[in-house]
C-alpha cells in the first residue's frame, strides 16, 4: 500500500518518539544530518557500525523523524538518502495525564513533494 506523500504526515505515538530519541545512536545520526545523506555517508561520519546504522535509520524513519528519498544515479545504482523530517518536537501532558506529541514539519516546495511522490512510486514498482 502506498501512503499519500502529499497528505499530512501521521504522527507517531509519544512512546515511539521518546524511544527513538532515547537511543544514543539515533541522536548521533540526527546530530550529523546537516544535509541529506546516504547510509554510507552517515557510516563515515558517525562512529556506528553499518549494520547498526541501518536498524537505527529504520527506527527513525518509522517514527517519522527522518525522511527517506531516492537519489537517482546515471549508473542505475540508486541510493536512499535520509534527511531530518522535523523542525521541532513538543511533548505535552494531556488532560487524562497521558503524553501527547506534536511534530512541527518543515515547509515543502512543490518540487520536494513531487520528488517524494516519485520516490514512493519507485518503491512500489
PDB file of C-alpha atoms in Angstrom:
ATOM      1  CA  UNK A   1       0.000   0.000   0.000  1.00  0.00           C
ATOM      2  CA  UNK A   2       1.343   3.435  -0.962  1.00  0.00           C
ATOM      3  CA  UNK A   3       0.834   6.236   1.505  1.00  0.00           C
ATOM      4  CA  UNK A   4      -0.149   9.614   0.102  1.00  0.00           C
ATOM      5  CA  UNK A   5       3.009  11.730   0.437  1.00  0.00           C
ATOM      6  CA  UNK A   6       1.002  14.880  -0.246  1.00  0.00           C
ATOM      7  CA  UNK A   7      -1.218  14.224   2.766  1.00  0.00           C
ATOM      8  CA  UNK A   8      -0.152  15.405   6.196  1.00  0.00           C
ATOM      9  CA  UNK A   9       2.254  13.127   7.991  1.00  0.00           C
ATOM     10  CA  UNK A  10       0.791  10.770  10.523  1.00  0.00           C
ATOM     11  CA  UNK A  11       2.059  11.472  13.987  1.00  0.00           C
ATOM     12  CA  UNK A  12       3.690   8.565  15.786  1.00  0.00           C
ATOM     13  CA  UNK A  13       2.947   7.949  19.440  1.00  0.00           C
ATOM     14  CA  UNK A  14       4.829   9.793  22.156  1.00  0.00           C
ATOM     15  CA  UNK A  15       6.325   6.438  23.169  1.00  0.00           C
ATOM     16  CA  UNK A  16       7.747   5.865  19.656  1.00  0.00           C
ATOM     17  CA  UNK A  17       9.268   9.357  19.559  1.00  0.00           C
ATOM     18  CA  UNK A  18      10.731   9.070  23.059  1.00  0.00           C
ATOM     19  CA  UNK A  19      12.114   5.610  22.326  1.00  0.00           C
ATOM     20  CA  UNK A  20      13.851   6.814  19.156  1.00  0.00           C
ATOM     21  CA  UNK A  21      15.251   9.918  20.842  1.00  0.00           C
ATOM     22  CA  UNK A  22      16.372   7.937  23.890  1.00  0.00           C
ATOM     23  CA  UNK A  23      18.714   5.897  21.687  1.00  0.00           C
ATOM     24  CA  UNK A  24      22.251   7.411  21.612  1.00  0.00           C
ATOM     25  CA  UNK A  25      22.907   6.115  18.073  1.00  0.00           C
ATOM     26  CA  UNK A  26      19.681   7.688  16.791  1.00  0.00           C
ATOM     27  CA  UNK A  27      20.640  11.003  18.378  1.00  0.00           C
ATOM     28  CA  UNK A  28      24.110  10.731  16.784  1.00  0.00           C
ATOM     29  CA  UNK A  29      22.524  10.224  13.351  1.00  0.00           C
ATOM     30  CA  UNK A  30      20.241  13.242  13.813  1.00  0.00           C
ATOM     31  CA  UNK A  31      23.157  15.342  15.056  1.00  0.00           C
ATOM     32  CA  UNK A  32      25.180  14.541  11.908  1.00  0.00           C
ATOM     33  CA  UNK A  33      22.441  15.038   9.311  1.00  0.00           C
ATOM     34  CA  UNK A  34      23.143  18.641   8.369  1.00  0.00           C
ATOM     35  CA  UNK A  35      22.042  17.837   4.803  1.00  0.00           C
ATOM     36  CA  UNK A  36      20.518  14.730   3.174  1.00  0.00           C
ATOM     37  CA  UNK A  37      22.994  11.842   3.281  1.00  0.00           C
ATOM     38  CA  UNK A  38      23.205   8.202   2.241  1.00  0.00           C
ATOM     39  CA  UNK A  39      23.742   5.423   4.774  1.00  0.00           C
ATOM     40  CA  UNK A  40      27.307   5.081   3.502  1.00  0.00           C
ATOM     41  CA  UNK A  41      27.976   8.785   4.085  1.00  0.00           C
ATOM     42  CA  UNK A  42      26.487   8.508   7.577  1.00  0.00           C
ATOM     43  CA  UNK A  43      28.639   5.459   8.346  1.00  0.00           C
ATOM     44  CA  UNK A  44      31.717   7.529   7.506  1.00  0.00           C
ATOM     45  CA  UNK A  45      30.562  10.479   9.597  1.00  0.00           C
ATOM     46  CA  UNK A  46      29.149   8.630  12.645  1.00  0.00           C
ATOM     47  CA  UNK A  47      31.025   6.011  14.600  1.00  0.00           C
ATOM     48  CA  UNK A  48      28.230   3.475  14.201  1.00  0.00           C
ATOM     49  CA  UNK A  49      28.687   0.074  12.505  1.00  0.00           C
ATOM     50  CA  UNK A  50      26.826  -0.078   9.194  1.00  0.00           C
ATOM     51  CA  UNK A  51      24.519  -2.948  10.249  1.00  0.00           C
ATOM     52  CA  UNK A  52      23.508  -0.983  13.357  1.00  0.00           C
ATOM     53  CA  UNK A  53      23.143   2.208  11.340  1.00  0.00           C
ATOM     54  CA  UNK A  54      20.576   0.613   9.013  1.00  0.00           C
ATOM     55  CA  UNK A  55      18.484  -0.537  12.007  1.00  0.00           C
ATOM     56  CA  UNK A  56      18.612   2.941  13.528  1.00  0.00           C
ATOM     57  CA  UNK A  57      17.660   4.562  10.212  1.00  0.00           C
ATOM     58  CA  UNK A  58      14.619   2.283  10.118  1.00  0.00           C
ATOM     59  CA  UNK A  59      13.645   3.281  13.674  1.00  0.00           C
ATOM     60  CA  UNK A  60      13.984   6.959  12.781  1.00  0.00           C
ATOM     61  CA  UNK A  61      12.047   6.707   9.509  1.00  0.00           C
ATOM     62  CA  UNK A  62       9.300   4.572  11.119  1.00  0.00           C
ATOM     63  CA  UNK A  63       8.898   7.216  13.814  1.00  0.00           C
ATOM     64  CA  UNK A  64       8.791   9.897  11.033  1.00  0.00           C
ATOM     65  CA  UNK A  65      11.819  11.716  12.450  1.00  0.00           C
ATOM     66  CA  UNK A  66      13.758  11.047   9.238  1.00  0.00           C
ATOM     67  CA  UNK A  67      12.557  11.045   5.685  1.00  0.00           C
ATOM     68  CA  UNK A  68      13.917   8.659   3.077  1.00  0.00           C
ATOM     69  CA  UNK A  69      14.173   9.630  -0.583  1.00  0.00           C
ATOM     70  CA  UNK A  70      15.817   8.028  -3.598  1.00  0.00           C
ATOM     71  CA  UNK A  71      18.827   9.570  -5.278  1.00  0.00           C
ATOM     72  CA  UNK A  72      18.663   8.684  -8.974  1.00  0.00           C
ATOM     73  CA  UNK A  73      22.109   7.905 -10.384  1.00  0.00           C
ATOM     74  CA  UNK A  74      23.110   7.594 -14.032  1.00  0.00           C
ATOM     75  CA  UNK A  75      24.803   4.251 -13.430  1.00  0.00           C
ATOM     76  CA  UNK A  76      21.469   2.753 -12.331  1.00  0.00           C
ATOM     77  CA  UNK A  77      22.615   2.104  -8.755  1.00  0.00           C
ATOM     78  CA  UNK A  78      20.160   4.373  -6.993  1.00  0.00           C
ATOM     79  CA  UNK A  79      20.716   5.206  -3.325  1.00  0.00           C
ATOM     80  CA  UNK A  80      18.460   6.110  -0.445  1.00  0.00           C
ATOM     81  CA  UNK A  81      19.152   9.462   1.146  1.00  0.00           C
ATOM     82  CA  UNK A  82      17.991  10.419   4.608  1.00  0.00           C
ATOM     83  CA  UNK A  83      17.030  13.863   5.867  1.00  0.00           C
ATOM     84  CA  UNK A  84      15.635  15.229   9.104  1.00  0.00           C
ATOM     85  CA  UNK A  85      11.847  15.457   8.825  1.00  0.00           C
ATOM     86  CA  UNK A  86      11.073  17.795  11.722  1.00  0.00           C
ATOM     87  CA  UNK A  87      11.860  21.278  12.952  1.00  0.00           C
ATOM     88  CA  UNK A  88      10.514  20.894  16.460  1.00  0.00           C
ATOM     89  CA  UNK A  89       9.009  18.209  18.687  1.00  0.00           C
ATOM     90  CA  UNK A  90       6.747  19.085  21.590  1.00  0.00           C
ATOM     91  CA  UNK A  91       5.682  16.625  24.276  1.00  0.00           C
ATOM     92  CA  UNK A  92       2.716  17.626  26.414  1.00  0.00           C
ATOM     93  CA  UNK A  93       0.688  16.079  29.188  1.00  0.00           C
ATOM     94  CA  UNK A  94      -2.977  15.654  28.181  1.00  0.00           C
ATOM     95  CA  UNK A  95      -5.957  16.161  30.456  1.00  0.00           C
ATOM     96  CA  UNK A  96      -6.022  12.419  31.110  1.00  0.00           C
ATOM     97  CA  UNK A  97      -2.342  12.614  32.208  1.00  0.00           C
ATOM     98  CA  UNK A  98      -1.022  10.822  29.110  1.00  0.00           C
ATOM     99  CA  UNK A  99       1.784  12.111  26.915  1.00  0.00           C
ATOM    100  CA  UNK A 100       0.935  13.641  23.560  1.00  0.00           C
ATOM    101  CA  UNK A 101       3.377  14.568  20.815  1.00  0.00           C
ATOM    102  CA  UNK A 102       3.251  17.320  18.239  1.00  0.00           C
ATOM    103  CA  UNK A 103       5.803  17.477  15.423  1.00  0.00           C
ATOM    104  CA  UNK A 104       6.466  20.686  13.554  1.00  0.00           C
ATOM    105  CA  UNK A 105       7.460  19.771   9.978  1.00  0.00           C
ATOM    106  CA  UNK A 106       9.488  21.919   7.581  1.00  0.00           C
ATOM    107  CA  UNK A 107       7.554  23.507   4.726  1.00  0.00           C
ATOM    108  CA  UNK A 108       7.919  21.642   1.436  1.00  0.00           C
ATOM    109  CA  UNK A 109       8.153  23.049  -2.051  1.00  0.00           C
ATOM    110  CA  UNK A 110       6.209  21.568  -4.946  1.00  0.00           C
ATOM    111  CA  UNK A 111       9.470  20.059  -6.255  1.00  0.00           C
ATOM    112  CA  UNK A 112      10.104  18.322  -2.926  1.00  0.00           C
ATOM    113  CA  UNK A 113       6.561  16.921  -2.815  1.00  0.00           C
ATOM    114  CA  UNK A 114       6.917  15.654  -6.408  1.00  0.00           C
ATOM    115  CA  UNK A 115      10.292  14.036  -5.603  1.00  0.00           C
ATOM    116  CA  UNK A 116       8.754  12.294  -2.585  1.00  0.00           C
ATOM    117  CA  UNK A 117       5.802  11.088  -4.652  1.00  0.00           C
ATOM    118  CA  UNK A 118       8.203   9.721  -7.285  1.00  0.00           C
ATOM    119  CA  UNK A 119      10.226   8.004  -4.568  1.00  0.00           C
ATOM    120  CA  UNK A 120       7.089   6.277  -3.251  1.00  0.00           C
ATOM    121  CA  UNK A 121       6.100   5.157  -6.768  1.00  0.00           C
ATOM    122  CA  UNK A 122       9.588   3.681  -7.365  1.00  0.00           C
ATOM    123  CA  UNK A 123       9.362   1.710  -4.094  1.00  0.00           C
ATOM    124  CA  UNK A 124       6.151   0.062  -5.309  1.00  0.00           C
ATOM    125  CA  UNK A 125       7.484  -0.941  -8.751  1.00  0.00           C
TER     126      UNK A 125
END
